[in-house]
Tab-separated table of C-alpha atoms and ligand atoms in Angstrom:
chain	number	residue	atom	x	y	z
A	1	UNK	CA	-13.656	-38.670	-7.737
A	2	UNK	CA	-13.852	-42.351	-6.696
A	3	UNK	CA	-17.099	-44.000	-7.745
A	4	UNK	CA	-17.892	-41.092	-10.129
A	5	UNK	CA	-17.598	-40.695	-13.884
A	6	UNK	CA	-14.526	-38.598	-14.751
A	7	UNK	CA	-14.489	-36.369	-17.809
A	8	UNK	CA	-10.999	-35.840	-19.152
A	9	UNK	CA	-9.014	-35.318	-22.371
A	10	UNK	CA	-8.121	-38.264	-24.574
A	11	UNK	CA	-6.896	-38.729	-28.095
A	12	UNK	CA	-9.532	-40.670	-30.045
A	13	UNK	CA	-8.798	-42.651	-33.176
A	14	UNK	CA	-12.095	-42.545	-35.118
A	15	UNK	CA	-10.899	-44.158	-38.320
A	16	UNK	CA	-7.701	-45.722	-39.649
A	17	UNK	CA	-5.048	-43.083	-40.467
A	18	UNK	CA	-7.391	-40.118	-39.830
A	19	UNK	CA	-5.689	-37.682	-37.402
A	20	UNK	CA	-6.404	-38.373	-33.772
A	21	UNK	CA	-8.919	-36.030	-32.185
A	22	UNK	CA	-8.484	-34.643	-28.666
A	23	UNK	CA	-11.919	-35.035	-27.046
A	24	UNK	CA	-13.596	-34.779	-23.695
A	25	UNK	CA	-14.147	-38.401	-22.815
A	26	UNK	CA	-16.221	-39.872	-19.973
A	27	UNK	CA	-14.332	-42.528	-18.013
A	28	UNK	CA	-16.589	-44.783	-15.905
A	29	UNK	CA	-15.518	-45.893	-12.402
A	30	UNK	CA	-13.635	-49.180	-12.110
A	31	UNK	CA	-15.751	-52.273	-11.551
A	32	UNK	CA	-14.723	-55.412	-9.639
A	33	UNK	CA	-11.152	-56.344	-10.419
A	34	UNK	CA	-10.446	-53.070	-12.235
A	35	UNK	CA	-8.249	-50.051	-11.580
A	36	UNK	CA	-8.658	-46.478	-12.738
A	37	UNK	CA	-5.339	-44.776	-13.389
A	38	UNK	CA	-4.470	-41.113	-13.856
A	39	UNK	CA	-1.978	-41.400	-16.711
A	40	UNK	CA	0.756	-38.745	-16.314
A	41	UNK	CA	3.060	-39.673	-19.203
A	42	UNK	CA	2.734	-41.849	-22.248
A	43	UNK	CA	5.167	-42.647	-25.048
A	44	UNK	CA	4.301	-43.762	-28.562
A	45	UNK	CA	5.355	-47.159	-29.888
A	46	UNK	CA	5.374	-48.341	-33.450
A	47	UNK	CA	2.600	-50.801	-32.578
A	48	UNK	CA	0.219	-47.853	-31.928
A	49	UNK	CA	0.888	-46.652	-35.441
A	50	UNK	CA	0.364	-50.178	-36.756
A	51	UNK	CA	-3.091	-50.526	-35.260
A	52	UNK	CA	-4.025	-46.958	-36.255
A	53	UNK	CA	-3.046	-47.841	-39.842
A	54	UNK	CA	-5.922	-50.315	-40.004
A	55	UNK	CA	-3.695	-53.338	-40.655
A	56	UNK	CA	-4.173	-54.888	-37.220
A	57	UNK	CA	-6.815	-57.644	-37.359
A	58	UNK	CA	-7.658	-56.733	-33.740
A	59	UNK	CA	-7.900	-53.008	-34.519
A	60	UNK	CA	-11.308	-51.501	-33.558
A	61	UNK	CA	-12.557	-47.978	-34.143
A	62	UNK	CA	-13.283	-45.607	-32.526
A	63	UNK	CA	-10.673	-46.372	-29.926
A	64	UNK	CA	-8.126	-44.856	-27.566
A	65	UNK	CA	-4.669	-46.178	-28.443
A	66	UNK	CA	-1.509	-46.126	-26.317
A	67	UNK	CA	0.291	-48.774	-24.244
A	68	UNK	CA	3.643	-47.378	-22.998
A	69	UNK	CA	2.846	-45.221	-20.000
A	70	UNK	CA	2.996	-44.460	-16.303
A	71	UNK	CA	0.620	-42.940	-13.811
A	72	UNK	CA	-1.001	-42.936	-10.351
A	73	UNK	CA	-3.903	-45.088	-9.236
A	74	UNK	CA	-7.034	-42.866	-8.783
A	75	UNK	CA	-9.443	-45.517	-7.513
A	76	UNK	CA	-9.913	-49.287	-7.468
A	77	UNK	CA	-12.925	-51.573	-7.887
A	78	UNK	CA	-14.233	-54.224	-5.583
A	79	UNK	CA	-11.825	-56.976	-4.640
A	80	UNK	CA	-8.650	-55.186	-5.796
A	81	UNK	CA	-6.013	-55.842	-3.211
A	82	UNK	CA	-2.623	-55.380	-4.799
A	83	UNK	CA	-2.833	-51.653	-5.556
A	84	UNK	CA	-4.527	-48.719	-3.890
A	85	UNK	CA	-5.188	-45.031	-4.717
A	86	UNK	CA	-1.926	-43.080	-4.811
A	87	UNK	CA	0.259	-46.041	-5.920
A	88	UNK	CA	2.628	-45.292	-8.814
A	89	UNK	CA	1.989	-47.808	-11.597
A	90	UNK	CA	2.856	-48.874	-15.122
A	91	UNK	CA	-0.073	-50.384	-17.137
A	92	UNK	CA	0.903	-53.687	-18.727
A	93	UNK	CA	-0.603	-54.832	-21.981
A	94	UNK	CA	0.674	-58.293	-21.259
A	95	UNK	CA	-1.226	-59.262	-18.025
A	96	UNK	CA	0.013	-61.593	-15.337
A	97	UNK	CA	-2.726	-63.211	-13.225
A	98	UNK	CA	-0.440	-65.881	-11.698
A	99	UNK	CA	-3.360	-68.377	-11.794
A	100	UNK	CA	-4.119	-69.309	-15.384
A	101	UNK	CA	-2.693	-72.227	-17.348
A	102	UNK	CA	-0.164	-69.909	-19.041
A	103	UNK	CA	1.037	-68.167	-15.857
A	104	UNK	CA	1.339	-71.483	-14.009
A	105	UNK	CA	3.242	-73.226	-16.816
A	106	UNK	CA	6.491	-71.413	-16.087
A	107	UNK	CA	7.101	-71.675	-19.811
A	108	UNK	CA	5.745	-68.320	-21.001
A	109	UNK	CA	4.939	-64.759	-19.923
A	110	UNK	CA	1.692	-64.777	-21.872
A	111	UNK	CA	-1.386	-64.689	-19.614
A	112	UNK	CA	-4.797	-65.975	-20.645
A	113	UNK	CA	-7.007	-64.332	-18.029
A	114	UNK	CA	-8.081	-61.132	-19.808
A	115	UNK	CA	-6.626	-61.600	-23.277
A	116	UNK	CA	-9.972	-62.062	-24.953
A	117	UNK	CA	-11.255	-58.777	-23.551
A	118	UNK	CA	-8.102	-56.790	-24.287
A	119	UNK	CA	-8.212	-57.988	-27.897
A	120	UNK	CA	-11.893	-57.042	-28.172
A	121	UNK	CA	-11.505	-53.512	-26.740
A	122	UNK	CA	-13.730	-54.162	-23.708
A	123	UNK	CA	-13.507	-55.089	-20.028
A	124	UNK	CA	-13.997	-58.671	-18.784
A	125	UNK	CA	-16.604	-57.895	-16.136
A	126	UNK	CA	-19.526	-56.818	-18.261
A	127	UNK	CA	-17.990	-57.023	-21.769
A	128	UNK	CA	-18.357	-53.238	-22.129
A	129	UNK	CA	-16.077	-50.274	-22.514
A	130	UNK	CA	-15.426	-47.805	-19.650
A	131	UNK	CA	-14.879	-45.001	-22.182
A	132	UNK	CA	-17.686	-42.996	-23.820
A	133	UNK	CA	-18.393	-39.700	-25.493
A	134	UNK	CA	-21.900	-38.402	-24.902
A	135	UNK	CA	-23.072	-41.966	-24.294
A	136	UNK	CA	-21.357	-43.477	-27.370
A	137	UNK	CA	-18.797	-46.161	-26.388
A	138	UNK	CA	-15.176	-45.869	-27.419
A	139	UNK	CA	-13.142	-49.103	-27.541
A	140	UNK	CA	-10.166	-49.832	-25.284
A	141	UNK	CA	-6.824	-50.876	-26.893
A	142	UNK	CA	-4.405	-53.606	-25.644
A	143	UNK	CA	-6.088	-53.379	-22.226
A	144	UNK	CA	-4.227	-50.088	-21.592
A	145	UNK	CA	-5.541	-47.081	-23.673
A	146	UNK	CA	-2.953	-44.691	-22.313
A	147	UNK	CA	-3.654	-41.809	-24.718
A	148	UNK	CA	-6.185	-40.670	-22.116
A	149	UNK	CA	-5.644	-38.695	-18.908
A	150	UNK	CA	-7.615	-41.399	-17.123
A	151	UNK	CA	-7.937	-45.050	-18.132
A	152	UNK	CA	-9.459	-48.207	-16.654
A	153	UNK	CA	-7.479	-51.449	-16.761
A	154	UNK	CA	-7.769	-54.990	-15.294
A	155	UNK	CA	-5.972	-55.412	-11.951
A	156	UNK	CA	-3.871	-58.199	-13.472
A	157	UNK	CA	-2.482	-55.595	-15.873
A	158	UNK	CA	-0.982	-53.147	-13.353
A	159	UNK	CA	2.568	-53.141	-12.071
A	160	UNK	CA	3.167	-51.200	-8.893
A	161	UNK	CA	6.557	-49.453	-9.006
A	162	UNK	CA	8.944	-47.472	-6.772
A	163	UNK	CA	7.255	-44.095	-6.007
A	164	UNK	CA	10.657	-42.402	-6.306
A	165	UNK	CA	11.048	-43.411	-9.939
A	166	UNK	CA	10.530	-40.563	-12.498
A	167	UNK	CA	7.310	-41.428	-14.310
A	168	UNK	CA	8.315	-39.346	-17.316
A	169	UNK	CA	11.160	-41.853	-17.839
A	170	UNK	CA	9.937	-45.213	-16.552
A	171	UNK	CA	6.860	-45.037	-18.769
A	172	UNK	CA	9.169	-46.587	-21.421
A	173	UNK	CA	9.245	-49.762	-19.334
A	174	UNK	CA	5.667	-50.381	-20.498
A	175	UNK	CA	6.871	-51.752	-23.791
A	176	UNK	CA	9.853	-51.065	-26.047
A	177	UNK	CA	12.845	-51.223	-23.682
A	178	UNK	CA	11.791	-54.445	-21.810
A	179	UNK	CA	10.879	-56.009	-25.121
A	180	UNK	CA	14.397	-55.608	-26.533
A	181	UNK	CA	16.261	-56.452	-23.329
A	182	UNK	CA	14.071	-59.468	-22.616
A	183	UNK	CA	14.352	-60.823	-26.174
A	184	UNK	CA	18.068	-61.173	-25.496
A	185	UNK	CA	18.008	-62.236	-21.831
A	186	UNK	CA	14.854	-64.404	-21.677
A	187	UNK	CA	14.028	-65.533	-25.193
A	188	UNK	CA	17.393	-66.012	-26.935
A	189	UNK	CA	19.516	-66.287	-23.803
A	190	UNK	CA	22.552	-64.854	-25.547
A	191	UNK	CA	25.832	-66.042	-24.053
A	192	UNK	CA	29.208	-64.253	-23.714
A	193	UNK	CA	31.216	-64.172	-26.947
A	194	UNK	CA	28.154	-64.569	-29.238
A	195	UNK	CA	27.776	-62.753	-32.569
A	196	UNK	CA	24.451	-60.911	-32.777
A	197	UNK	CA	22.683	-59.210	-35.696
A	198	UNK	CA	19.876	-56.709	-35.140
A	199	UNK	CA	17.520	-55.800	-37.976
A	200	UNK	CA	15.907	-52.327	-37.301
A	201	UNK	CA	17.525	-49.869	-34.895
A	202	UNK	CA	14.497	-48.206	-33.412
A	203	UNK	CA	13.902	-48.317	-29.657
A	204	UNK	CA	13.323	-52.075	-29.673
A	205	UNK	CA	16.408	-52.814	-31.725
A	206	UNK	CA	18.587	-50.531	-29.610
A	207	UNK	CA	17.315	-52.207	-26.441
A	208	UNK	CA	18.304	-55.517	-28.038
A	209	UNK	CA	21.760	-54.034	-28.517
A	210	UNK	CA	21.911	-52.887	-24.895
A	211	UNK	CA	20.895	-56.377	-23.788
A	212	UNK	CA	23.426	-58.054	-26.064
A	213	UNK	CA	26.225	-55.856	-24.785
A	214	UNK	CA	25.340	-56.678	-21.198
A	215	UNK	CA	25.184	-60.388	-22.048
A	216	UNK	CA	28.784	-60.151	-23.289
A	217	UNK	CA	28.239	-60.489	-27.069
A	218	UNK	CA	31.511	-60.192	-28.981
A	219	UNK	CA	29.991	-58.463	-32.053
A	220	UNK	CA	26.708	-56.617	-32.328
A	221	UNK	CA	25.881	-55.930	-35.996
A	222	UNK	CA	23.185	-53.342	-36.552
A	223	UNK	CA	21.231	-53.450	-39.835
A	224	UNK	CA	19.086	-50.498	-40.839
A	225	UNK	CA	18.152	-48.745	-44.099
A	226	UNK	CA	18.346	-45.375	-42.250
A	227	UNK	CA	22.042	-44.558	-41.838
A	228	UNK	CA	21.148	-41.780	-39.400
A	229	UNK	CA	20.449	-44.537	-36.841
A	230	UNK	CA	24.071	-45.621	-36.859
A	231	UNK	CA	25.618	-42.737	-34.855
A	232	UNK	CA	23.185	-43.048	-31.992
A	233	UNK	CA	23.318	-46.857	-32.045
A	234	UNK	CA	26.986	-46.844	-31.000
A	235	UNK	CA	25.925	-45.601	-27.570
A	236	UNK	CA	23.745	-48.668	-27.139
A	237	UNK	CA	26.389	-51.296	-27.875
A	238	UNK	CA	26.178	-51.755	-31.626
A	239	UNK	CA	29.727	-52.452	-32.864
A	240	UNK	CA	29.216	-52.641	-36.656
A	241	UNK	CA	26.752	-51.258	-39.139
A	242	UNK	CA	25.318	-52.602	-42.343
A	243	UNK	CA	22.961	-50.676	-44.632
A	244	UNK	CA	21.329	-53.164	-47.042
A	245	UNK	CA	21.118	-50.326	-49.591
A	246	UNK	CA	24.906	-50.389	-49.916
A	247	UNK	CA	24.965	-53.963	-51.286
A	248	UNK	CA	23.845	-55.769	-54.399
A	249	UNK	CA	23.613	-59.163	-52.779
A	250	UNK	CA	20.873	-60.288	-50.384
A	251	UNK	CA	21.432	-59.002	-46.850
A	252	UNK	CA	21.542	-62.556	-45.413
A	253	UNK	CA	24.495	-63.278	-47.709
A	254	UNK	CA	26.267	-60.079	-46.656
A	255	UNK	CA	25.992	-61.124	-43.000
A	256	UNK	CA	27.051	-64.742	-43.620
A	257	UNK	CA	30.149	-63.450	-45.425
A	258	UNK	CA	30.936	-60.999	-42.623
A	259	UNK	CA	30.718	-63.637	-39.903
A	260	UNK	CA	32.420	-66.783	-41.239
A	261	UNK	CA	29.163	-68.671	-41.829
A	262	UNK	CA	26.513	-66.737	-39.994
A	263	UNK	CA	25.503	-65.139	-36.687
A	264	UNK	CA	24.698	-66.932	-33.446
A	265	UNK	CA	21.595	-64.841	-32.783
A	266	UNK	CA	19.505	-62.471	-34.915
A	267	UNK	CA	16.560	-60.259	-33.940
A	268	UNK	CA	13.929	-58.804	-36.300
A	269	UNK	CA	12.775	-55.451	-34.844
A	270	UNK	CA	10.864	-54.038	-37.826
A	271	UNK	CA	7.751	-56.102	-38.643
A	272	UNK	CA	8.779	-56.872	-42.242
A	273	UNK	CA	8.291	-60.490	-43.284
A	274	UNK	CA	11.035	-60.508	-45.930
A	275	UNK	CA	13.460	-59.139	-43.332
A	276	UNK	CA	12.290	-61.915	-40.960
A	277	UNK	CA	13.362	-64.474	-43.609
A	278	UNK	CA	16.746	-62.729	-44.014
A	279	UNK	CA	17.159	-62.669	-40.238
A	280	UNK	CA	16.631	-66.453	-40.085
A	281	UNK	CA	18.840	-67.173	-43.056
A	282	UNK	CA	21.790	-65.132	-41.791
A	283	UNK	CA	22.002	-67.472	-38.806
A	284	UNK	CA	24.857	-70.010	-38.503
A	285	UNK	CA	24.131	-73.532	-39.605
A	286	UNK	CA	23.641	-75.970	-36.702
A	287	UNK	CA	22.687	-73.547	-33.948
A	288	UNK	CA	21.864	-69.978	-35.092
A	289	UNK	CA	18.645	-68.674	-33.497
A	290	UNK	CA	16.493	-65.917	-34.863
A	291	UNK	CA	13.947	-64.093	-32.725
A	292	UNK	CA	10.928	-62.279	-34.268
A	293	UNK	CA	9.933	-59.171	-32.346
A	294	UNK	CA	8.423	-57.018	-35.117
A	295	UNK	CA	4.670	-57.079	-35.633
A	296	UNK	CA	3.598	-57.768	-39.237
A	297	UNK	CA	0.331	-56.707	-40.782
A	298	UNK	CA	-2.721	-58.835	-41.257
A	299	UNK	CA	-2.280	-61.204	-44.252
A	300	UNK	CA	1.524	-61.159	-44.122
A	301	UNK	CA	3.201	-64.557	-43.684
A	302	UNK	CA	6.772	-65.777	-43.175
A	303	UNK	CA	8.482	-68.288	-45.379
A	304	UNK	CA	11.827	-70.010	-45.812
A	305	UNK	CA	13.094	-73.325	-47.066
A	306	UNK	CA	12.453	-75.992	-44.382
A	307	UNK	CA	16.069	-76.983	-45.042
A	308	UNK	CA	17.055	-73.865	-43.030
A	309	UNK	CA	15.506	-75.485	-39.934
A	310	UNK	CA	16.496	-79.030	-40.773
A	311	UNK	CA	20.064	-77.831	-40.703
A	312	UNK	CA	19.718	-76.484	-37.186
A	313	UNK	CA	18.577	-72.887	-37.377
A	314	UNK	CA	15.869	-72.044	-34.821
A	315	UNK	CA	13.022	-69.599	-35.374
A	316	UNK	CA	11.417	-68.020	-32.244
A	317	UNK	CA	9.271	-65.057	-31.317
A	318	UNK	CA	8.773	-62.968	-28.225
A	319	UNK	CA	6.067	-60.792	-26.668
A	320	UNK	CA	7.140	-58.170	-24.144
A	321	UNK	CA	10.559	-59.818	-24.170
A	322	UNK	CA	9.267	-62.783	-22.249
A	323	UNK	CA	9.040	-60.707	-19.020
A	324	UNK	CA	6.298	-61.551	-16.566
A	325	UNK	CA	4.814	-58.124	-16.326
A	326	UNK	CA	3.606	-57.521	-12.796
A	327	UNK	CA	6.490	-59.463	-11.260
A	328	UNK	CA	9.324	-58.048	-13.369
A	329	UNK	CA	8.419	-54.479	-14.419
A	330	UNK	CA	9.091	-53.264	-10.804
A	331	UNK	CA	12.441	-55.061	-10.953
A	332	UNK	CA	13.276	-53.290	-14.251
A	333	UNK	CA	12.354	-49.941	-12.602
A	334	UNK	CA	14.752	-50.751	-9.760
A	335	UNK	CA	17.485	-51.595	-12.296
A	336	UNK	CA	16.966	-48.190	-13.915
A	337	UNK	CA	17.134	-46.502	-10.510
A	338	UNK	CA	20.484	-48.255	-9.929
A	339	UNK	CA	21.635	-47.062	-13.378
A	340	UNK	CA	21.963	-50.653	-14.629
A	341	UNK	CA	19.767	-50.049	-17.674
A	342	UNK	CA	19.285	-46.974	-19.853
A	343	UNK	CA	15.978	-45.198	-20.419
A	344	UNK	CA	16.708	-41.492	-20.830
A	345	UNK	CA	18.820	-42.152	-23.938
A	346	UNK	CA	15.780	-43.495	-25.845
A	347	UNK	CA	13.742	-40.320	-25.279
A	348	UNK	CA	14.487	-38.004	-28.190
A	349	UNK	CA	11.351	-35.856	-27.954
A	350	UNK	CA	8.984	-34.528	-25.278
A	351	UNK	CA	5.567	-33.139	-26.268
A	352	UNK	CA	2.070	-32.829	-24.817
A	353	UNK	CA	-1.069	-34.906	-25.404
A	354	UNK	CA	-2.420	-32.085	-27.572
A	355	UNK	CA	0.571	-32.526	-29.903
A	356	UNK	CA	0.039	-36.241	-30.399
A	357	UNK	CA	-0.399	-36.123	-34.175
A	358	UNK	CA	2.877	-34.256	-34.460
A	359	UNK	CA	4.433	-37.035	-32.270
A	360	UNK	CA	3.271	-39.653	-34.800
A	361	UNK	CA	4.686	-37.571	-37.670
A	362	UNK	CA	8.052	-37.507	-35.859
A	363	UNK	CA	7.985	-41.309	-35.481
A	364	UNK	CA	7.715	-41.702	-39.263
A	365	UNK	CA	10.408	-39.100	-40.023
A	366	UNK	CA	13.208	-41.254	-38.583
A	367	UNK	CA	15.169	-38.965	-36.219
A	368	UNK	CA	12.901	-40.020	-33.399
A	369	UNK	CA	13.260	-42.978	-31.016
A	370	UNK	CA	10.704	-42.387	-28.298
A	371	UNK	CA	8.553	-39.275	-27.886
A	372	UNK	CA	7.116	-38.912	-24.361
A	373	UNK	CA	3.825	-36.989	-24.017
A	374	UNK	CA	2.919	-35.092	-20.876
A	375	UNK	CA	-0.789	-35.574	-20.303
B	401	NAD	P1	10.731	-48.123	-35.052
B	401	NAD	O1	9.883	-47.705	-36.181
B	401	NAD	O2	11.196	-47.062	-34.105
B	401	NAD	O3	12.053	-48.845	-35.597
B	401	NAD	C1	12.089	-49.632	-36.784
B	401	NAD	C2	13.459	-49.444	-37.454
B	401	NAD	O4	13.548	-50.331	-38.561
B	401	NAD	C3	13.709	-48.047	-38.006
B	401	NAD	O5	14.994	-47.565	-37.547
B	401	NAD	C4	13.735	-48.274	-39.536
B	401	NAD	O6	14.603	-47.367	-40.213
B	401	NAD	C5	14.167	-49.702	-39.642
B	401	NAD	N1	13.792	-50.354	-40.917
B	401	NAD	C6	12.626	-50.270	-41.589
B	401	NAD	N2	12.624	-51.077	-42.668
B	401	NAD	C7	13.833	-51.701	-42.662
B	401	NAD	C8	14.434	-52.658	-43.545
B	401	NAD	N3	13.791	-53.148	-44.626
B	401	NAD	N4	15.693	-53.112	-43.249
B	401	NAD	C9	16.359	-52.615	-42.155
B	401	NAD	N5	15.841	-51.695	-41.320
B	401	NAD	C10	14.569	-51.234	-41.554
B	401	NAD	O7	9.901	-49.245	-34.252
B	401	NAD	P2	10.002	-49.783	-32.755
B	401	NAD	O8	9.084	-49.012	-31.879
B	401	NAD	O9	11.427	-49.948	-32.369
B	401	NAD	O10	9.321	-51.217	-32.955
B	401	NAD	C11	9.887	-52.170	-33.820
B	401	NAD	C12	8.934	-53.313	-34.147
B	401	NAD	O11	8.677	-54.078	-32.974
B	401	NAD	C13	7.536	-52.852	-34.593
B	401	NAD	O12	7.048	-53.760	-35.535
B	401	NAD	C14	6.699	-52.939	-33.318
B	401	NAD	O13	5.357	-53.103	-33.645
B	401	NAD	C15	7.279	-54.214	-32.735
B	401	NAD	N6	7.151	-54.407	-31.295
B	401	NAD	C16	6.942	-55.704	-30.846
B	401	NAD	C17	6.863	-55.983	-29.503
B	401	NAD	C18	6.693	-57.376	-29.026
B	401	NAD	O14	6.344	-57.571	-27.872
B	401	NAD	N7	6.849	-58.391	-29.850
B	401	NAD	C19	6.973	-54.912	-28.607
B	401	NAD	C20	7.238	-53.635	-29.045
B	401	NAD	C21	7.304	-53.392	-30.400
B	402	AHE	N1	-3.308	-57.464	-32.577
B	402	AHE	C1	-2.050	-57.697	-33.159
B	402	AHE	C2	-1.060	-58.337	-32.180
B	402	AHE	C3	0.172	-57.578	-32.195
B	402	AHE	C4	1.219	-58.189	-31.259
B	402	AHE	O1	1.815	-59.252	-31.562
B	402	AHE	N2	1.473	-57.535	-30.169
B	402	AHE	C5	2.541	-57.843	-29.296
B	402	AHE	C6	2.907	-56.661	-28.538
B	402	AHE	S1	3.445	-55.319	-29.526
B	402	AHE	C7	3.793	-54.105	-28.450
B	402	AHE	O2	4.254	-53.057	-29.082
B	402	AHE	C8	2.161	-58.920	-28.281
B	402	AHE	O3	2.423	-58.855	-27.105
B	402	AHE	N3	1.547	-59.962	-28.712
B	402	AHE	C9	1.074	-61.010	-27.881
B	402	AHE	C10	-0.398	-60.834	-27.629
B	402	AHE	O4	-0.975	-61.584	-26.807
B	402	AHE	O5	-1.000	-59.947	-28.257
B	402	AHE	C11	-2.152	-58.607	-34.393
B	402	AHE	O6	-1.361	-58.401	-35.301
B	402	AHE	O7	-3.071	-59.399	-34.402
B	403	ZN	ZN1	4.774	-51.296	-27.989
């Protein structure tokens, strides 16, 4: 198949919120610096639903969504040296070129090399898409487009992983689990004994809980409006639960009262700007740090009294948990293989690509953490 166009099944988003359509899609061969991957498993993340909703300023239609997946390299373009056909890989929406100003800074995991293309739904080389249907181009998404049996990505966006690792599990290391763990370990750097509050107990929030537990947090307070999340959250290290619906006072006040002045660290794992404010304001005066993980819609803005920052609270954000993707995703896979981090416990449903619309329905119903699709 190398060098030839591959026709395969993919879920195409034609318009915001209109059901995805399973189509025969033509996937062009990888050009210089590109890798064509046979995606075997993909999960759904809330961010896919966000872009599909039409609220993402970078959302383009028609496109092929999906960014949490695993597969096997089918072929590589000219000049690609770090992976070869047959390698087991995880596509990484956050690239790592190791050469750009960002990568060299040592201060961030963001990479500048292909970001413009991944935001524009095209490939760097010729500014075109590798996906088409009967000659009509279909946009890429986040540089990954994993809701397709075959996808083409930039070589700086591919992590080569242990071939023994089960791809139907480690696909989750493409987004949600590393994001939560890394927010604690890399961005907040939670220390033993700390009091932590987590707003939103989906996969990202539960991974924050797992990270906080492993960092030695003394209390991990889970906040969610869906009480069904509380039972499962106990298994991830959440020690106390608060449902904002059970209180008349603002949730930040509830948490300040529960913690003798506020938490040491809080994490917003929802994408709701008023919850982001509460997450900052429930932090302890003088040192409390709040990390924004949730992605908020176009036009939404955060606000608080500057006094909150003047008096020592710190507001931060994180993308992919601050992990350098190509360097650290293989390390996370190894940690899973050594049973040092959970993955299986986040997978509540398994379906096929053909059932993808049902998988999105499940995500909105609540009882679902991650649904893994077999391609
Ligand atoms: P999810 O939908 O599975 O989880 C969200 C949880 O928040 C649910 O349990 C829901 O009941 C709860 N919730 C909703 N409104 C609430 C409120 N007002 N108060 C308290 N709880 C509330 O989503 P997920 O896949 O875990 O992703 C969480 C967020 O993180 C999304 O916004 C996603 O786009 C974002 N995300 C960001 C990154 C990053 O790199 N920054 C990576 C992955 C996901
Ligand atoms: N296009 C969106 C950006 C959304 C966003 O912030 N994405 C996160 C990853 S979410 C994964 O589930 C991220 O990594 N951001 C850094 C980056 O470079 O995009 C918008 O709202 O504009
Ligand atoms: Zn995601």
